[in-house]
Coordinates of C-alpha atoms and ligand atoms in Angstrom, one line a residue:
M1039 CA 69.2 -34.7 64.7
T1040 CA 71.1 -31.5 64.1
N1041 CA 72.5 -33.2 61.1
I1042 CA 68.9 -33.3 59.6
K1043 CA 67.9 -29.6 60.2
H1044 CA 71.4 -28.5 59.2
H1045 CA 70.5 -30.1 55.4
L1046 CA 67.2 -28.9 55.7
S1047 CA 68.4 -25.6 56.3
T1048 CA 71.0 -25.1 53.7
S1049 CA 68.3 -26.8 50.8
A1050 CA 65.3 -24.1 51.6
R1051 CA 68.9 -21.9 51.6
K1052 CA 69.1 -22.9 48.2
T1053 CA 66.1 -22.2 47.1
A1054 CA 66.0 -18.6 48.6
R1055 CA 69.4 -18.0 47.0
D1056 CA 67.9 -18.8 43.3
W1057 CA 66.6 -15.5 43.0
L1058 CA 69.2 -12.7 43.3
P1059 CA 66.9 -9.6 42.0
S1060 CA 69.9 -7.3 42.2
A1061 CA 72.1 -9.8 39.7
F1062 CA 70.5 -9.6 36.7
D1063 CA 72.2 -6.6 34.2
L1064 CA 70.1 -7.5 31.2
R1065 CA 71.5 -6.0 28.0
D1066 CA 70.3 -5.2 23.9
T1067 CA 67.4 -3.2 25.5
W1068 CA 66.0 0.4 25.6
F1069 CA 66.5 2.0 29.0
P1070 CA 63.8 5.3 29.4
V1071 CA 66.1 7.0 31.3
A1072 CA 65.0 10.6 30.9
H1073 CA 61.5 12.8 30.7
A1074 CA 62.4 14.1 27.2
N1075 CA 61.5 17.6 28.2
H1076 CA 64.6 17.7 31.3
V1077 CA 67.1 16.9 28.6
S1078 CA 68.6 20.5 26.4
S1079 CA 71.3 22.3 25.8
R1080 CA 72.6 21.7 29.1
P1081 CA 73.9 18.1 30.2
V1082 CA 72.2 16.0 32.6
V1083 CA 73.5 12.7 33.8
R1084 CA 71.6 9.3 34.4
M1085 CA 73.1 6.1 35.9
I1086 CA 72.1 3.0 34.2
H1087 CA 73.6 0.1 36.2
A1088 CA 76.1 2.7 38.0
Q1089 CA 77.6 3.7 34.3
P1090 CA 77.2 7.3 34.0
C1091 CA 75.2 8.0 30.6
Y1092 CA 74.7 12.0 29.7
L1093 CA 72.5 13.3 27.9
W1094 CA 72.1 16.7 25.8
R1095 CA 71.1 18.2 22.8
A1096 CA 73.1 20.1 20.5
N1097 CA 71.9 21.6 17.1
G1098 CA 68.9 19.9 17.8
K1099 CA 70.4 16.4 17.7
L1100 CA 69.8 14.3 21.0
L1101 CA 72.8 13.3 22.1
A1102 CA 74.1 10.5 24.8
A1103 CA 77.6 10.0 26.0
R1104 CA 79.5 8.6 28.7
F1105 CA 81.3 11.6 28.7
H1106 CA 80.8 14.8 29.5
P1107 CA 80.9 17.1 26.7
F1108 CA 82.5 20.0 28.3
V1109 CA 84.8 18.0 30.7
K1110 CA 88.0 16.8 29.0
S1111 CA 88.5 12.9 29.5
S1112 CA 90.8 10.5 28.3
S1113 CA 89.4 8.4 25.5
S1114 CA 90.1 5.4 27.0
A1115 CA 87.5 6.6 29.9
R1116 CA 85.0 7.1 26.9
H1117 CA 84.9 4.5 25.3
T1118 CA 82.5 1.1 26.7
Q1119 CA 81.7 -2.0 25.3
F1120 CA 78.3 -0.5 24.8
T1121 CA 79.4 3.1 23.4
N1122 CA 80.8 3.6 19.6
E1123 CA 84.2 4.4 19.5
C1124 CA 84.1 7.8 20.4
G1125 CA 81.9 7.1 23.8
F1126 CA 78.1 8.1 22.3
Y1127 CA 75.6 5.7 23.3
P1128 CA 72.5 5.1 20.4
A1129 CA 69.7 7.6 21.6
A1130 CA 66.4 7.8 20.4
E1131 CA 63.4 9.8 21.5
G1132 CA 59.8 8.5 21.6
Y1133 CA 56.6 8.7 23.8
G1134 CA 58.2 11.9 25.6
Y1135 CA 61.2 9.8 26.8
V1136 CA 65.0 10.0 26.3
W1137 CA 65.9 6.0 25.6
V1138 CA 69.2 5.0 25.8
W1139 CA 70.1 1.4 23.8
Y1140 CA 71.9 -1.0 26.9
G1141 CA 73.9 -3.1 25.2
N1142 CA 76.0 -3.7 21.9
P1143 CA 75.4 -1.0 19.7
D1144 CA 75.5 -3.6 16.5
N1145 CA 72.5 -4.9 17.6
V1146 CA 70.4 -1.6 18.2
S1147 CA 67.4 -1.6 16.2
L1148 CA 64.2 1.1 16.5
D1149 CA 62.1 -1.7 16.2
L1150 CA 63.3 -2.9 19.5
L1151 CA 61.8 0.1 21.0
P1152 CA 58.5 -0.7 23.0
Q1153 CA 55.2 0.8 21.6
I1154 CA 53.0 2.5 24.3
P1155 CA 49.4 2.7 23.1
F1156 CA 47.8 5.6 24.7
L1157 CA 50.7 7.7 24.6
H1158 CA 51.8 9.7 21.2
R1159 CA 55.1 8.4 19.9
D1160 CA 56.0 12.3 19.6
G1161 CA 55.8 12.6 22.7
T1162 CA 53.5 15.7 22.4
N1163 CA 50.2 15.3 24.3
I1164 CA 51.9 15.0 27.7
P1165 CA 51.8 18.1 29.4
G1166 CA 55.0 18.5 32.9
Y1167 CA 52.2 17.9 35.6
M1168 CA 51.0 14.5 34.1
R1169 CA 55.2 13.3 34.7
T1170 CA 57.3 12.4 37.5
T1171 CA 59.7 10.8 38.8
V1172 CA 60.9 8.8 42.1
R1173 CA 63.7 6.9 42.9
F1174 CA 63.7 3.5 44.8
D1175 CA 66.3 1.8 47.6
A1176 CA 65.8 -1.2 45.8
C1177 CA 67.0 -2.9 42.6
S1178 CA 64.7 -2.3 39.7
P1179 CA 63.4 -6.5 39.7
L1180 CA 62.0 -6.0 43.0
S1181 CA 60.1 -3.0 42.4
V1182 CA 58.9 -5.0 39.4
E1183 CA 57.9 -7.8 41.9
N1184 CA 56.0 -5.4 44.2
L1185 CA 53.9 -3.6 41.6
L1186 CA 52.9 -7.6 40.2
D1187 CA 52.2 -8.1 44.6
L1188 CA 48.1 -7.4 44.6
T1189 CA 47.9 -7.8 48.2
H1190 CA 50.3 -4.8 48.8
A1191 CA 48.3 -1.8 47.7
D1192 CA 45.5 -2.3 50.1
F1193 CA 48.0 -2.3 53.7
L1194 CA 50.2 0.1 51.7
H1195 CA 48.4 2.5 49.6
G1196 CA 44.9 2.1 51.4
E1197 CA 43.8 5.4 51.8
V1198 CA 44.4 6.6 48.4
V1199 CA 43.4 3.4 46.5
G1200 CA 42.5 0.6 48.6
G1201 CA 39.1 -0.7 49.3
E1202 CA 39.7 -4.0 47.4
G1203 CA 39.4 -6.0 50.2
E1204 CA 36.1 -5.9 50.4
A1205 CA 35.1 -6.2 47.0
Q1206 CA 32.8 -9.1 45.9
S1207 CA 35.1 -10.7 43.1
D1208 CA 38.4 -10.2 42.5
T1209 CA 40.4 -12.5 40.0
V1210 CA 43.5 -12.2 38.1
E1211 CA 45.1 -13.6 35.0
T1212 CA 48.5 -14.0 34.1
S1213 CA 49.7 -14.7 30.3
Y1214 CA 53.5 -14.2 29.3
T1215 CA 56.2 -14.3 26.6
S1216 CA 59.9 -14.4 26.7
E1217 CA 60.1 -11.2 27.1
T1218 CA 57.0 -9.7 28.6
L1219 CA 54.5 -10.7 31.4
T1220 CA 50.8 -9.5 31.6
R1221 CA 48.7 -9.5 34.5
T1222 CA 45.1 -8.6 34.7
R1223 CA 43.1 -8.2 37.6
Y1224 CA 39.0 -7.9 37.8
V1225 CA 37.4 -6.6 40.5
F1226 CA 33.7 -6.4 40.9
G1227 CA 31.5 -4.5 43.9
K1228 CA 34.6 -2.6 45.4
P1229 CA 33.9 0.7 47.1
V1230 CA 35.3 3.4 44.9
S1231 CA 38.2 4.4 45.8
P1232 CA 39.1 7.5 48.1
V1233 CA 41.3 9.3 45.4
M1234 CA 38.2 9.0 42.6
R1235 CA 35.4 10.2 45.2
W1236 CA 37.1 12.8 46.4
F1237 CA 38.9 14.3 42.8
G1238 CA 37.2 12.1 40.5
G1239 CA 33.2 13.1 41.0
V1240 CA 32.5 9.4 41.0
R1241 CA 29.6 9.4 43.4
A1242 CA 28.7 6.2 43.4
R1243 CA 29.7 3.4 46.0
Y1244 CA 31.1 0.9 44.8
Q1245 CA 32.3 0.5 41.1
D1246 CA 34.6 -2.3 38.8
F1247 CA 38.0 -2.3 37.8
R1248 CA 40.0 -4.3 35.4
S1249 CA 43.7 -3.6 35.6
T1250 CA 46.1 -4.8 33.5
L1251 CA 50.1 -4.1 33.9
H1252 CA 52.2 -5.0 31.1
V1253 CA 55.8 -5.8 31.9
H1254 CA 58.6 -5.9 29.1
L1255 CA 61.1 -8.0 31.4
R1256 CA 64.8 -7.1 30.2
S1257 CA 64.0 -3.2 30.6
N1258 CA 61.3 -3.4 33.5
L1259 CA 59.2 -0.9 31.6
C1260 CA 56.0 -1.1 33.3
I1261 CA 52.6 -0.2 30.9
S1262 CA 50.0 -0.1 33.9
Y1263 CA 46.0 0.7 32.3
P1264 CA 43.5 0.7 34.7
R1265 CA 39.8 1.0 33.9
F1266 CA 36.9 2.0 35.9
S1267 CA 33.3 2.0 35.3
P1268 CA 31.7 3.8 37.1
G1269 CA 35.0 6.3 36.4
F1270 CA 37.7 6.6 34.2
D1271 CA 40.9 5.1 32.7
V1272 CA 44.1 6.0 34.7
P1273 CA 47.0 4.4 32.0
N1274 CA 50.2 5.0 32.7
V1275 CA 54.3 4.2 32.4
Q1276 CA 56.5 3.0 35.4
P1277 CA 60.1 2.2 34.4
F1278 CA 62.1 1.1 36.7
V1279 CA 65.5 1.9 35.3
P1280 CA 68.2 0.3 37.5
S1281 CA 70.2 2.9 38.1
G1282 CA 72.6 1.5 40.2
K1283 CA 72.5 -2.7 42.0
Y1284 CA 70.0 -1.5 44.9
R1285 CA 69.1 1.6 43.3
S1286 CA 66.5 2.0 40.4
R1287 CA 64.5 5.7 39.2
V1288 CA 61.0 5.6 37.6
N1289 CA 60.0 8.6 35.4
Q1290 CA 56.4 7.8 35.9
I1291 CA 54.1 9.3 32.6
F1292 CA 50.1 9.6 32.8
N1293 CA 47.9 10.1 30.5
L1294 CA 44.9 11.8 32.0
H1295 CA 43.2 13.4 29.4
D1296 CA 39.7 11.5 29.6
A1297 CA 39.8 11.9 33.8
P1298 CA 38.2 14.8 35.0
M1299 CA 39.7 17.2 37.2
P1300 CA 40.7 17.8 39.5
F1301 CA 41.5 14.4 39.4
R1302 CA 43.3 15.0 36.5
R1303 CA 46.4 17.0 37.9
I1304 CA 46.6 15.5 41.7
M1305 CA 46.6 11.7 40.2
P1306 CA 50.3 12.2 39.0
R1307 CA 50.9 13.7 42.5
M1308 CA 49.8 10.9 44.3
A1309 CA 53.3 9.2 42.8
Y1310 CA 55.3 11.2 45.5
I1311 CA 53.0 9.7 48.8
V1312 CA 52.8 6.1 47.0
G1313 CA 56.3 6.3 46.2
P1314 CA 57.4 6.4 49.5
Q1315 CA 54.9 4.1 50.9
D1316 CA 56.4 1.3 48.0
N1317 CA 60.4 2.1 49.0
S1318 CA 59.1 1.9 52.9
V1319 CA 58.9 -2.1 52.2
M1320 CA 61.4 -2.4 49.1
R1321 CA 64.6 -1.2 50.6
P1322 CA 64.7 -3.4 53.9
Q1323 CA 64.0 -6.5 51.6
T1324 CA 67.6 -5.7 49.9
P1325 CA 69.4 -7.3 52.7
A1326 CA 67.6 -10.2 52.5
Y1327 CA 68.8 -11.0 49.5
I1328 CA 72.7 -10.9 50.7
L1329 CA 72.5 -11.6 53.7
E1330 CA 72.8 -15.1 54.8
S1331 CA 71.2 -14.6 57.5
A1332 CA 68.3 -13.5 56.2
P1333 CA 65.1 -15.1 57.0
E1334 CA 63.8 -17.5 54.0
D1335 CA 62.4 -16.5 50.8
L1336 CA 58.7 -18.0 51.0
H1337 CA 55.7 -17.0 48.8
S1338 CA 52.4 -19.0 48.3
R1339 CA 50.1 -19.9 45.3
F1340 CA 48.3 -16.0 45.4
D1341 CA 51.7 -14.9 44.0
A1342 CA 51.4 -16.2 40.9
P1343 CA 52.4 -13.8 38.8
G1344 CA 55.7 -13.1 40.9
A1345 CA 56.7 -16.4 41.1
R1346 CA 56.1 -16.5 36.8
Y1347 CA 58.0 -13.1 36.6
R1348 CA 60.9 -15.0 38.7
Q1349 CA 61.6 -18.2 36.3
L1350 CA 60.9 -15.8 33.2
M1351 CA 63.6 -13.3 34.5
N1352 CA 65.9 -16.1 35.7
K1353 CA 65.7 -18.2 32.0
L1354 CA 66.3 -14.5 30.6
W1355 CA 69.4 -14.2 32.7
E1356 CA 70.5 -18.0 32.0
R1357 CA 69.9 -16.9 28.4
Q1358 CA 72.2 -14.0 28.4
Q1359 CA 74.8 -15.2 30.6
S1360 CA 75.2 -17.6 27.5
G1361 CA 76.1 -15.6 25.4
D1362 CA 72.5 -15.4 23.6
Y1363 CA 71.3 -11.6 23.6
S1364 CA 68.4 -12.4 20.8
Y1365 CA 64.9 -11.7 20.6
A1366 CA 63.3 -14.9 20.7
G1367 CA 60.7 -15.4 18.1
D1368 CA 57.4 -14.8 20.6
V1369 CA 58.6 -10.9 20.9
D1370 CA 57.7 -7.6 19.3
P1371 CA 58.6 -5.0 21.4
G1372 CA 57.4 -2.5 18.9
A1373 CA 54.0 -4.1 17.8
D1374 CA 50.8 -2.9 19.2
I1375 CA 49.7 -3.5 22.2
A1376 CA 46.6 -1.9 22.9
H1377 CA 43.9 -5.2 22.5
I1378 CA 46.8 -6.7 25.1
L1379 CA 45.8 -3.8 27.9
G1380 CA 42.1 -4.0 27.2
M1381 CA 41.5 -0.8 25.6
D1382 CA 39.6 -2.0 22.7
R1383 CA 36.7 -3.7 25.2
A1384 CA 34.3 -2.4 28.1
L1385 CA 35.1 -4.4 31.2
Ligands
LIG26 FE1 52.4 0.3 45.7

């Protein structure tokens, strides 16, 4: 009996260990490492997979380097496989972010910069109050999984955005490519969220909403487009940049130009309430993927988007482990995704 029990627990353990979120170190991708307006002539540092990346501007040119420009360092400390010989990373500016290419500099291409249809490419329509920065004590894939998890908002963020539990209907669709996952949720007849009632002037008791989340797997860039009726759109970008093995940083940008005041100013601030709530459930998960004695990792058919996410990430990781960093023919990160987000149609 003991042997059978031991055997069962070992095979269950193997299944759990098939998902090692902190192991992913996907390359050849653009990371939006900083808000563009936070980078000036004074260097700032951002971490990508625990490697420093200094950002600054000189004579109007954006620079990203392994080294601090005003501190002496040896040339061997400067150069890595992801920088050119002088220690510089490929960098670009777009949609209000500074992007750094993490991977082989020979493979860099601006065509691979993800398109964000509700932000201006030159970043001009983003006031400071629509930007936030939140840090998480969990690796980026755990953060993305949490965002994909549909049940968590009701019990974690109930007083801010909740109420879905009482809706008339609630359906979810998932689609994917080898580099992206899109989850669309349709909710009809849910009580108007408190934040929209108090600050958005929505007087109705019930509202419908469609919320689309488009995830770029390689970079953990999550593009979110919730549309409420009655109400308005709350488009936002949440890029989970892997700053360390068990840390991620999110420079979030909202476009709330169509939302009324004071919602427009208050909603971005909610990130500082919602973020720590998310962190409180993510932080304790990290040891579960490291410790042998950790409980099993279970999921149900209601976690379909999350299960698909794991499968796609494992595939991408296996491909990169075999030395293939190319983008397959079914993806074009720079293509217009307005129709994928449902921006061109009513609920
Ligand atoms: Fe959350």
